[in-house]
mmCIF file of C-alpha atoms and ligand atoms in Angstrom:
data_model
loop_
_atom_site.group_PDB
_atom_site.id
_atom_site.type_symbol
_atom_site.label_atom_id
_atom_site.label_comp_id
_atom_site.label_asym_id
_atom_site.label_seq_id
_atom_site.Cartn_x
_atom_site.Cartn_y
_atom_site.Cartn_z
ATOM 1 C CA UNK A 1 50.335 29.564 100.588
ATOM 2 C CA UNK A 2 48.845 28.320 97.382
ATOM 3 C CA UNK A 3 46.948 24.863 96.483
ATOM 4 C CA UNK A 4 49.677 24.060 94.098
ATOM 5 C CA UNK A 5 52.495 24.851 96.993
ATOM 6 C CA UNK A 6 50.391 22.695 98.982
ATOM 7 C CA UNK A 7 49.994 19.894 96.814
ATOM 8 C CA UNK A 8 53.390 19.567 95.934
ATOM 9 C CA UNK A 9 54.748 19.455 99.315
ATOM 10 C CA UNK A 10 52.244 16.926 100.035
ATOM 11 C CA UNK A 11 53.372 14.566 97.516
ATOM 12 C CA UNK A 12 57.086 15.221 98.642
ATOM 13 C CA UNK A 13 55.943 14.103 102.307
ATOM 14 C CA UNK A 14 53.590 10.940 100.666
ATOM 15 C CA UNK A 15 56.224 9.662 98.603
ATOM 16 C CA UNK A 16 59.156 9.799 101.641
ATOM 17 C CA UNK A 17 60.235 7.168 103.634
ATOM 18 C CA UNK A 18 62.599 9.601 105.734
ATOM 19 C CA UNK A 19 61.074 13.301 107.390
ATOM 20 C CA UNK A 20 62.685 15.836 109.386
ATOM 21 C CA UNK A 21 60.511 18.058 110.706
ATOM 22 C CA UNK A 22 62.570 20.760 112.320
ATOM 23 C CA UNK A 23 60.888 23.855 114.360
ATOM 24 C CA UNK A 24 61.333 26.990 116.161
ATOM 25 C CA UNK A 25 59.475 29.330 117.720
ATOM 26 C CA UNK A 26 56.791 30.178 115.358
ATOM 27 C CA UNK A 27 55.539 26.803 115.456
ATOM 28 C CA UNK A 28 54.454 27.767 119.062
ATOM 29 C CA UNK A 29 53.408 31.186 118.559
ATOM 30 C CA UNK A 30 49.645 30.269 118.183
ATOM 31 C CA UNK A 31 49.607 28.769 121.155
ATOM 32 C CA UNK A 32 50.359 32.374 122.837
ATOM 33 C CA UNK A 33 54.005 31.003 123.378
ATOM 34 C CA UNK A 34 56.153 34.012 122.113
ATOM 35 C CA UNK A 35 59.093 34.327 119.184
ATOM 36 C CA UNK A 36 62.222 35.935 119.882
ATOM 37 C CA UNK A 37 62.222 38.041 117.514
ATOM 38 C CA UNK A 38 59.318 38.889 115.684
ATOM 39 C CA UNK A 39 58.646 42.830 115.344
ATOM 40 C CA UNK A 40 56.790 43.982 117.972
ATOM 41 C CA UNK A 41 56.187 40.645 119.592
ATOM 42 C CA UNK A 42 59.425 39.149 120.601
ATOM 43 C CA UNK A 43 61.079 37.999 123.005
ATOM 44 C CA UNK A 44 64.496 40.208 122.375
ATOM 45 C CA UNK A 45 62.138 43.548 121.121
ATOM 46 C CA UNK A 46 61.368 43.790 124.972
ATOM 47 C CA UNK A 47 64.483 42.069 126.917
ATOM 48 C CA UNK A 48 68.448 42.137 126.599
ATOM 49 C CA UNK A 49 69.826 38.659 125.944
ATOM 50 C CA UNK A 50 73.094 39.675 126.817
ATOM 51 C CA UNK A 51 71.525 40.032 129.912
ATOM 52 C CA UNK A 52 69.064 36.746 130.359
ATOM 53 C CA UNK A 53 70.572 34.528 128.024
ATOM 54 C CA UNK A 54 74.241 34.001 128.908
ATOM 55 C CA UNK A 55 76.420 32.310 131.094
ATOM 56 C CA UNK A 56 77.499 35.705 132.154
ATOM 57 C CA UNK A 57 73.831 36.936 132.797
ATOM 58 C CA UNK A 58 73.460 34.016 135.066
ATOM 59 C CA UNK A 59 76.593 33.974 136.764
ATOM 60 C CA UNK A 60 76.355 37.944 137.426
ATOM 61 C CA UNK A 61 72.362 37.423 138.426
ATOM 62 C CA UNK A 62 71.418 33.922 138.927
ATOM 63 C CA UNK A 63 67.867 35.849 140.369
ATOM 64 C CA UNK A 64 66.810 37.856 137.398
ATOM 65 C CA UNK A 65 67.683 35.150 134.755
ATOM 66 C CA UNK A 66 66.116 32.030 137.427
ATOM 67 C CA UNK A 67 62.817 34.675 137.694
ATOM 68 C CA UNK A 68 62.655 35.231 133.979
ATOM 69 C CA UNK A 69 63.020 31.194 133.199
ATOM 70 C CA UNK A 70 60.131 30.500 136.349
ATOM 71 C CA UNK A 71 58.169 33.343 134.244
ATOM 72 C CA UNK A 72 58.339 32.038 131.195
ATOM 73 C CA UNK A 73 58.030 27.812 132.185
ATOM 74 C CA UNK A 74 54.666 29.084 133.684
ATOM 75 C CA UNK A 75 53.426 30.696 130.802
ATOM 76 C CA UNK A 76 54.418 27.604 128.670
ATOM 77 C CA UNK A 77 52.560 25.337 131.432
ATOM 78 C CA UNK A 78 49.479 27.319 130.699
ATOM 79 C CA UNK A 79 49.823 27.160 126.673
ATOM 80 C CA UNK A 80 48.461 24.227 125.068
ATOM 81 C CA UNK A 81 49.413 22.625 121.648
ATOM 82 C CA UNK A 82 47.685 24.191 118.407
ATOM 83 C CA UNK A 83 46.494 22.397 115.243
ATOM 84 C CA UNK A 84 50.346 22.843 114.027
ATOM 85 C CA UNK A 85 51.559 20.567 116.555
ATOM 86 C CA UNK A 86 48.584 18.319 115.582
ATOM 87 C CA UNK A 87 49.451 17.940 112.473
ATOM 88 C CA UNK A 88 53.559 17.883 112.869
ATOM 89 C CA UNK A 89 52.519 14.715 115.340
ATOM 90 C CA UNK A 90 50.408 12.967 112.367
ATOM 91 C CA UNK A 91 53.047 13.733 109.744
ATOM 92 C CA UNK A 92 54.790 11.624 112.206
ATOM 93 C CA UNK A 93 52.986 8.772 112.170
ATOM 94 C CA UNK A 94 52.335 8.939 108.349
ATOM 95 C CA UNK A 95 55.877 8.638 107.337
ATOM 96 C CA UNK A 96 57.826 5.436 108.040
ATOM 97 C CA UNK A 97 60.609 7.194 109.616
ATOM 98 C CA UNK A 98 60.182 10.815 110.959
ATOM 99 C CA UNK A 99 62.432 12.776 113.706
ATOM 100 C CA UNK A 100 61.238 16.248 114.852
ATOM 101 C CA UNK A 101 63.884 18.330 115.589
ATOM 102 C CA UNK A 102 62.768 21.546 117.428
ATOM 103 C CA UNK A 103 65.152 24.563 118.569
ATOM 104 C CA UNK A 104 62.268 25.589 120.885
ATOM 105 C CA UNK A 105 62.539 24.749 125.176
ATOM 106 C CA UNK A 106 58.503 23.720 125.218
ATOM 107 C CA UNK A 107 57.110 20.804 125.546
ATOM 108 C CA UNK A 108 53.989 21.635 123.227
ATOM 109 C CA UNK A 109 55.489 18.744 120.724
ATOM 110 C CA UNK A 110 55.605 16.324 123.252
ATOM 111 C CA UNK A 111 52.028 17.032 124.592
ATOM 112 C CA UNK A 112 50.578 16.939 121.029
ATOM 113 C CA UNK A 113 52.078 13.272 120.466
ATOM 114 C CA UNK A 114 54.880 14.006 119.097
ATOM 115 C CA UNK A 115 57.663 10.611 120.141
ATOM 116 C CA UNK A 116 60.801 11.807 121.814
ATOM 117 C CA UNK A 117 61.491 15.042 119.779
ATOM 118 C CA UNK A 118 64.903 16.015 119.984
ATOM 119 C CA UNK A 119 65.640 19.383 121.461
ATOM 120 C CA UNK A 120 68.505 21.130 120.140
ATOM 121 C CA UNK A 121 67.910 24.091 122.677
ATOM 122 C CA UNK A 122 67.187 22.076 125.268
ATOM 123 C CA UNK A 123 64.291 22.049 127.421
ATOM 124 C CA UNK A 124 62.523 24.819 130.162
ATOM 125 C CA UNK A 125 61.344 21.722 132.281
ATOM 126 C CA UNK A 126 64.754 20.168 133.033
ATOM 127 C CA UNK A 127 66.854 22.504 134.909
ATOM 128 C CA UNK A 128 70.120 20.688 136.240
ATOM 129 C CA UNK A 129 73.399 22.202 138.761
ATOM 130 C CA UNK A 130 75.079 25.006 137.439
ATOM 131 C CA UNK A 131 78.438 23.051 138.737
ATOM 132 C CA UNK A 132 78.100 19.759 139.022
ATOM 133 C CA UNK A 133 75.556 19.333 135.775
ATOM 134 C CA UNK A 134 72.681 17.196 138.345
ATOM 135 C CA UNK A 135 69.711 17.292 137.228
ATOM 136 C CA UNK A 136 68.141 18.992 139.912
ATOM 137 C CA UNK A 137 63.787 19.137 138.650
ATOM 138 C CA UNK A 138 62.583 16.294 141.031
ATOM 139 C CA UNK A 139 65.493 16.460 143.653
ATOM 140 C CA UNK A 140 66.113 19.664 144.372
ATOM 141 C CA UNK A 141 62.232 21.196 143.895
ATOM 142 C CA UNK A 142 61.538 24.517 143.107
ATOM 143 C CA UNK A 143 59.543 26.567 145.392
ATOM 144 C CA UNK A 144 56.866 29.198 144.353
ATOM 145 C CA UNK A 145 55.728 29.380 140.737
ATOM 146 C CA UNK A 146 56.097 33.752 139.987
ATOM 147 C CA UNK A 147 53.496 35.014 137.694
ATOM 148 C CA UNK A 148 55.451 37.767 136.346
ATOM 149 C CA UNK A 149 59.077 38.137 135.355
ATOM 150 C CA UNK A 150 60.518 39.356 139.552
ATOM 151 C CA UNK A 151 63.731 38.071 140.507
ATOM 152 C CA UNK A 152 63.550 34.324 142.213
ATOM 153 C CA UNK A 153 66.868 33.291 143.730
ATOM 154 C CA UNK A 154 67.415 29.754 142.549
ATOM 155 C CA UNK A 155 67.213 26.777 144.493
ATOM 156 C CA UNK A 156 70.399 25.120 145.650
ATOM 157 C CA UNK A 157 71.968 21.903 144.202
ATOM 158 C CA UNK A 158 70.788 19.141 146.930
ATOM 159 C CA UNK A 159 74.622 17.580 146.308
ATOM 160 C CA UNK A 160 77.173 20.416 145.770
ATOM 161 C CA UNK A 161 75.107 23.523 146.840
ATOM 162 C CA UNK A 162 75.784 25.292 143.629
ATOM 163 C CA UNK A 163 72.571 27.422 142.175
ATOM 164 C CA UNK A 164 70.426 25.535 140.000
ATOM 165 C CA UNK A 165 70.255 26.757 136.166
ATOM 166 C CA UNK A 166 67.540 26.351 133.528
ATOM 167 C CA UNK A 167 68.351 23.572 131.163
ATOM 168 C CA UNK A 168 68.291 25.713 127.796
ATOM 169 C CA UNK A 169 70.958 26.898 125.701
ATOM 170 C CA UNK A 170 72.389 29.978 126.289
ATOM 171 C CA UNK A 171 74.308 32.344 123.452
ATOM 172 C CA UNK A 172 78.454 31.028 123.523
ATOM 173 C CA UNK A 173 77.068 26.923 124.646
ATOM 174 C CA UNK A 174 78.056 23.964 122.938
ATOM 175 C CA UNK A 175 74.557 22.615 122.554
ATOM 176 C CA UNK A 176 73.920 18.829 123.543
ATOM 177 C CA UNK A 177 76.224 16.941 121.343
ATOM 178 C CA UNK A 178 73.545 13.933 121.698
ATOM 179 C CA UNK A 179 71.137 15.954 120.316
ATOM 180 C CA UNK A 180 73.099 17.567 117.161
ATOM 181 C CA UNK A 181 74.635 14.156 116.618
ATOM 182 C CA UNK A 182 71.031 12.792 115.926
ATOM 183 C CA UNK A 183 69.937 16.234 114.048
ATOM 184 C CA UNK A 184 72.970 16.233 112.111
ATOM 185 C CA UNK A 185 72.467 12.262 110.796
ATOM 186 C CA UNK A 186 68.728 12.887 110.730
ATOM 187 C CA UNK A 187 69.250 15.234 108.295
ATOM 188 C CA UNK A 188 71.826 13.801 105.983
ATOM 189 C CA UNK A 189 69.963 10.353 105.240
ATOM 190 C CA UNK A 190 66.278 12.076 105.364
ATOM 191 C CA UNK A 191 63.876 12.288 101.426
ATOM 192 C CA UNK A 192 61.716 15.341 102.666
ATOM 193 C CA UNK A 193 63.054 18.533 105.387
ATOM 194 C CA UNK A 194 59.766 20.516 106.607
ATOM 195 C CA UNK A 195 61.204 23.333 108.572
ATOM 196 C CA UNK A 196 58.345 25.517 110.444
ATOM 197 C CA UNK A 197 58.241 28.788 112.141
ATOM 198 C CA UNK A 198 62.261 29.437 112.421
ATOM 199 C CA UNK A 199 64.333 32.533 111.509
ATOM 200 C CA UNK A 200 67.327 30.600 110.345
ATOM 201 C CA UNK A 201 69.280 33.172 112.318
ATOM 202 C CA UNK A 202 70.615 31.058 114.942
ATOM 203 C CA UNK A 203 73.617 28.503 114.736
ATOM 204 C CA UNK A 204 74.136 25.613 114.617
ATOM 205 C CA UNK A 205 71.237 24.759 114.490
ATOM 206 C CA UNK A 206 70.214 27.040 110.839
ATOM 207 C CA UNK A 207 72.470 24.401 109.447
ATOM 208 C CA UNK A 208 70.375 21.409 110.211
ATOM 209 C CA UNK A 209 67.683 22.436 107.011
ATOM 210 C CA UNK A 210 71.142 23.529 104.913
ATOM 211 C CA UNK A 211 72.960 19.880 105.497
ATOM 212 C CA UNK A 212 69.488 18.532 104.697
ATOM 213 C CA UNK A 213 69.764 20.344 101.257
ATOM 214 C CA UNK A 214 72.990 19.562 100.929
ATOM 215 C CA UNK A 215 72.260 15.386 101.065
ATOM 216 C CA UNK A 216 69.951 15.676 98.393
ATOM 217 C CA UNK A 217 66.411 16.370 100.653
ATOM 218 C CA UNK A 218 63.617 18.435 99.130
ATOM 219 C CA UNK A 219 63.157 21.041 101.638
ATOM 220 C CA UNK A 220 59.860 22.660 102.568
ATOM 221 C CA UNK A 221 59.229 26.147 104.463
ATOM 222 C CA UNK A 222 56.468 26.797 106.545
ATOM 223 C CA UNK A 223 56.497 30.704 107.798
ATOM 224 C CA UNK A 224 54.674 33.673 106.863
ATOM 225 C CA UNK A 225 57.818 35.717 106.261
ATOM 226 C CA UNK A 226 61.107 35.117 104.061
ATOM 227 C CA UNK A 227 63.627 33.737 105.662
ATOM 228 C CA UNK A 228 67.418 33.110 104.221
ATOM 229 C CA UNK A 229 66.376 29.572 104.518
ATOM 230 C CA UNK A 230 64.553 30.087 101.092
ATOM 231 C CA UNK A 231 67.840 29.876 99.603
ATOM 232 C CA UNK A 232 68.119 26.061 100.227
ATOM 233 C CA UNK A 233 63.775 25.472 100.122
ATOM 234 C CA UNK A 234 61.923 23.581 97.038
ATOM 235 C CA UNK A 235 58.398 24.240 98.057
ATOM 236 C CA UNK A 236 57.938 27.932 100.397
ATOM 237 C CA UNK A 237 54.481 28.024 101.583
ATOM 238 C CA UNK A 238 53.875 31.251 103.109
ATOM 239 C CA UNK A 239 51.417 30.958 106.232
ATOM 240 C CA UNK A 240 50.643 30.009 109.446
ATOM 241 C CA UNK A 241 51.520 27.061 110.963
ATOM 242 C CA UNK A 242 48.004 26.588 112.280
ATOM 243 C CA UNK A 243 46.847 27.005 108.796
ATOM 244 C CA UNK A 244 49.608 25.506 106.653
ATOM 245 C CA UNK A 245 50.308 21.845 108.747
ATOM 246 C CA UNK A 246 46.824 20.980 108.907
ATOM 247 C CA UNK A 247 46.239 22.012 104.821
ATOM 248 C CA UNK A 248 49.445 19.800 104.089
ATOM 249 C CA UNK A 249 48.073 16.808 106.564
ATOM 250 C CA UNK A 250 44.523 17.046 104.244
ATOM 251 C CA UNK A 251 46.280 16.717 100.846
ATOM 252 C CA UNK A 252 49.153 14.262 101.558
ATOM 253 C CA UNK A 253 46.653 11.541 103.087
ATOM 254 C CA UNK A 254 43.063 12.574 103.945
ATOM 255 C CA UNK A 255 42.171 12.655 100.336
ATOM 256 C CA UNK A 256 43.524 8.816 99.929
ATOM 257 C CA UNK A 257 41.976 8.036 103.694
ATOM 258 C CA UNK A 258 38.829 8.610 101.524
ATOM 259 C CA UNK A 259 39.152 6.569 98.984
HETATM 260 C C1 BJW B 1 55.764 31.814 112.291
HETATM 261 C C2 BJW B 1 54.563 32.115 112.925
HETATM 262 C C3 BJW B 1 53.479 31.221 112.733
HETATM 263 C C4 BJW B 1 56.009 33.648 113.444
HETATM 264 N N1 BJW B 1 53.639 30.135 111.972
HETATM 265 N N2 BJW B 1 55.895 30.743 111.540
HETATM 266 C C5 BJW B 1 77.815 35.334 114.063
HETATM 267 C C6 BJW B 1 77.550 34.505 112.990
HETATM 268 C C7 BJW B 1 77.144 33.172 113.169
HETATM 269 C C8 BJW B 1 76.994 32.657 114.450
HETATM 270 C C9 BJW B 1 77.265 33.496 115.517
HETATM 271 C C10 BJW B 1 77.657 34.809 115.327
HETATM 272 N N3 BJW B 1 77.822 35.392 116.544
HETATM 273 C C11 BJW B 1 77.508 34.470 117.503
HETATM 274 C C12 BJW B 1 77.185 33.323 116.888
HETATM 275 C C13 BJW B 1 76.793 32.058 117.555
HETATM 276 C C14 BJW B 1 75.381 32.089 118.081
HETATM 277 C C15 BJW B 1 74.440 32.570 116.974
HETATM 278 O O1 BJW B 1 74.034 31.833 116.102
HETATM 279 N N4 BJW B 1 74.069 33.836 117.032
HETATM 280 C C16 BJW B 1 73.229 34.438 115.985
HETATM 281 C C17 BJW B 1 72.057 35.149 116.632
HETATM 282 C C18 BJW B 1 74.089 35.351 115.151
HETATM 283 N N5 BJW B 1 75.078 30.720 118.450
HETATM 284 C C19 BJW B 1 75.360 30.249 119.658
HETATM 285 O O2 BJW B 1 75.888 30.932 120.519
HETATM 286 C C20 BJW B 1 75.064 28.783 119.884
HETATM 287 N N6 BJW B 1 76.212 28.130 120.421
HETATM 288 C C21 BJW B 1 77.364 28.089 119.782
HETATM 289 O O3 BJW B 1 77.556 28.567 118.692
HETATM 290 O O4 BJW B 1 78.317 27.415 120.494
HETATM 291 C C22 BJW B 1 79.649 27.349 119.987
HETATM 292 C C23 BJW B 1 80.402 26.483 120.969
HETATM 293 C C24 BJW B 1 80.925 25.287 120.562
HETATM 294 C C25 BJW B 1 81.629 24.491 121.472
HETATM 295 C C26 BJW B 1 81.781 24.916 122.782
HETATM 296 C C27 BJW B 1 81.241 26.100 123.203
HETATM 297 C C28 BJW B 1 80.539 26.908 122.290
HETATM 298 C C29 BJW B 1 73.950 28.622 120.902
HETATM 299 C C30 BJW B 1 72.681 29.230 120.449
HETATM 300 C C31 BJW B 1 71.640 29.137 121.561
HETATM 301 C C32 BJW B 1 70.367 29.865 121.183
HETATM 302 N N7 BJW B 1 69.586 30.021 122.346
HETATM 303 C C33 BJW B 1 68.254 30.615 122.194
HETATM 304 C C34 BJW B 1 67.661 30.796 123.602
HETATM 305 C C35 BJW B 1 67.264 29.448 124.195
HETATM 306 C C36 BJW B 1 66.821 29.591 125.603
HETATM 307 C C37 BJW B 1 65.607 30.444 125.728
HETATM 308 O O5 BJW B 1 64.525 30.072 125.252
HETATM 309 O O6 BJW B 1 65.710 31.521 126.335
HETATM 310 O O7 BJW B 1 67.431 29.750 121.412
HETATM 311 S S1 BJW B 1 68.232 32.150 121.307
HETATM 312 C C38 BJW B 1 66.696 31.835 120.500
HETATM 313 O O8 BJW B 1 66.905 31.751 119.078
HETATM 314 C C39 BJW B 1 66.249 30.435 120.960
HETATM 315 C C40 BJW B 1 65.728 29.852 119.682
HETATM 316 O O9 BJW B 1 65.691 28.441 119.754
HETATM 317 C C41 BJW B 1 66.680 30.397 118.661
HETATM 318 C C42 BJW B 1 66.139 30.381 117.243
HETATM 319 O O10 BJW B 1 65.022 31.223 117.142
HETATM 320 P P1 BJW B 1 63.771 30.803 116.231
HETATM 321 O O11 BJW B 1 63.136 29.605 116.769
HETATM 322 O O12 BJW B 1 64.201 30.762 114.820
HETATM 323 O O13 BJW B 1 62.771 32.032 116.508
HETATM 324 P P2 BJW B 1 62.751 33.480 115.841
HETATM 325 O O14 BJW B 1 61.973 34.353 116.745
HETATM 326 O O15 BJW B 1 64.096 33.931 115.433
HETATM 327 O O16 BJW B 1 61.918 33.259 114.489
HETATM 328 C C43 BJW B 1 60.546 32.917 114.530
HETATM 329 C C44 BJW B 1 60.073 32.636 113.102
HETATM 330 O O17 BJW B 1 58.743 32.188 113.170
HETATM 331 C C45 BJW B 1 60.074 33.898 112.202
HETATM 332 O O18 BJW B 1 60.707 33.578 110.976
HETATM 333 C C46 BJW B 1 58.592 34.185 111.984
HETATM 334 O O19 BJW B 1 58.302 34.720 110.701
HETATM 335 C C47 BJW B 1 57.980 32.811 112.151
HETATM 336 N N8 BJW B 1 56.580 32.795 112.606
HETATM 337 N N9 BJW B 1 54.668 33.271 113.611
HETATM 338 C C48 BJW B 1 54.811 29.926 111.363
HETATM 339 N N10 BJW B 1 52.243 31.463 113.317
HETATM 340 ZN ZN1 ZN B 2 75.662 20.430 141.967
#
């Protein structure tokens, strides 16, 4: 990240009256929340998503993929927001009109003040029927909380009996066509796209920043590493979120907050 990057992102997100903030899983990552696929680190170095994060995983194991879900909602319970989140929330409120689009199944936006992000991946803490589509959180409950990643059979749909699934987005699912719809029109009519802590690897949702570029937006990257979203990006700044949102928040009003 350099001053200069910094600055002229922070004009970009000053001057516009329309912001997309759109975020995966390295927006989390400071908050102890793991990537998927980050050397060493994540998620699919250590498991098979063939095997966790299909319908077929499910429907040939409903216990290991329920366990690994119950595993990883209770680590994401634990996690609080960082400073990124922070700041993502006051670009919010700076801008007149600002969505936050996130590809990630925490709720780390929402706690940090973040209004009714949309979640393209859909959400850890809103499992529903694996039939009948019920959503099954409140109704149905959901017994122990596991510590570690053991097999938990799923609870039962309270109307059709069916097991209960978590509410994400497996590989080969449609995802919510609310939620693309408003992604997708967010980012044709936005000034400014500030995409944070994503691979651009997984579709659709790597198109959301590319449509964005394609209306006319100025795009700007937050993540340490290249990505082939650098094809469509104006401003790169190379960094941390923790380090790079709360930089960008400084310049684009702090300075005038002063004045
Ligand atoms: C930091 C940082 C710090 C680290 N600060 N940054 C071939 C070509 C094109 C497409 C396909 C293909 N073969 C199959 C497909 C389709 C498939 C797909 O895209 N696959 C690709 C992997 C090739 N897509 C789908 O299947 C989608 N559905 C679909 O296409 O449906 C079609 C359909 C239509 C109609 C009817 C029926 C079907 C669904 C995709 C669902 C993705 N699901 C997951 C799991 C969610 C549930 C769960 O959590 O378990 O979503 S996979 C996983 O990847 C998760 C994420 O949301 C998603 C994106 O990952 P993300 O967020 O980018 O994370 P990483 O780890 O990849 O990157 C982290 C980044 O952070 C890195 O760049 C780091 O550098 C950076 N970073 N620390 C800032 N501190
Ligand atoms: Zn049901």
């Amino acid at each position: 990240m350099t001053d200069q990057g910094v600055r002229e992102a922070a004009d970009l997100l000053r001057r516009a009256l329309r912001a997309v903030i759109f975020t995966g899983a390295g927006m989390s990552a400071e908050s102890g929340v793991p990537t998927f696929r980050d050397a060493l680190t994540g998620l699919w170095q250590q498991f098979d998503a063939q095997a966790l994060a299909t319908p077929q995983a499910f429907h040939d194991d409903p216990a290991l993929v329920w366990g690994w879900y119950e595993w990883r909602r209770t680590a994401v319970a634990r996690a609080r927001p960082n400073a990124g989140h922070v700041a993502v929330a006051a670009i919010e409120a700076r801008v007149p009109h600002a969505v936050v689009v996130t590809q990630n199944v925490d709720d780390l936006h929402e706690r940090a003040g973040s209004v009714d992000p949309v979640h393209l991946h859909g959400s850890l803490f809103a499992p529903r029927c694996s039939a009948c589509a019920r959503p099954a959180w409140a109704a149905d409950g959901l017994g122990e909380e596991p510590t570690d990643g053991r097999r938990v059979t799923p609870p039962s749909c309270g109307h059709c009996s069916a097991p209960i699934r978590p509410g994400v987005v497996w590989f080969g699912e449609a995802l919510p066509e609310d939620a693309l719809d408003t992604a997708v029109d967010a980012a044709s009519s936005c000034d400014v796209l500030l995409t944070v802590g994503t691979s651009g690897l997984v579709y659709p949702a790597a198109e959301i920043p590319q449509v964005a570029a394609r209306f006319g937006a100025a795009v700007i990257q937050v993540n340490p590493q290249e990505t082939p979203l650098d094809a469509v990006t104006a401003v790169n700044l190379r960094g941390p979120a923790t380090e790079v949102l709360p930089a960008l928040v400084r310049a684009a009003w702090e300075a005038d907050d002063r004045a």
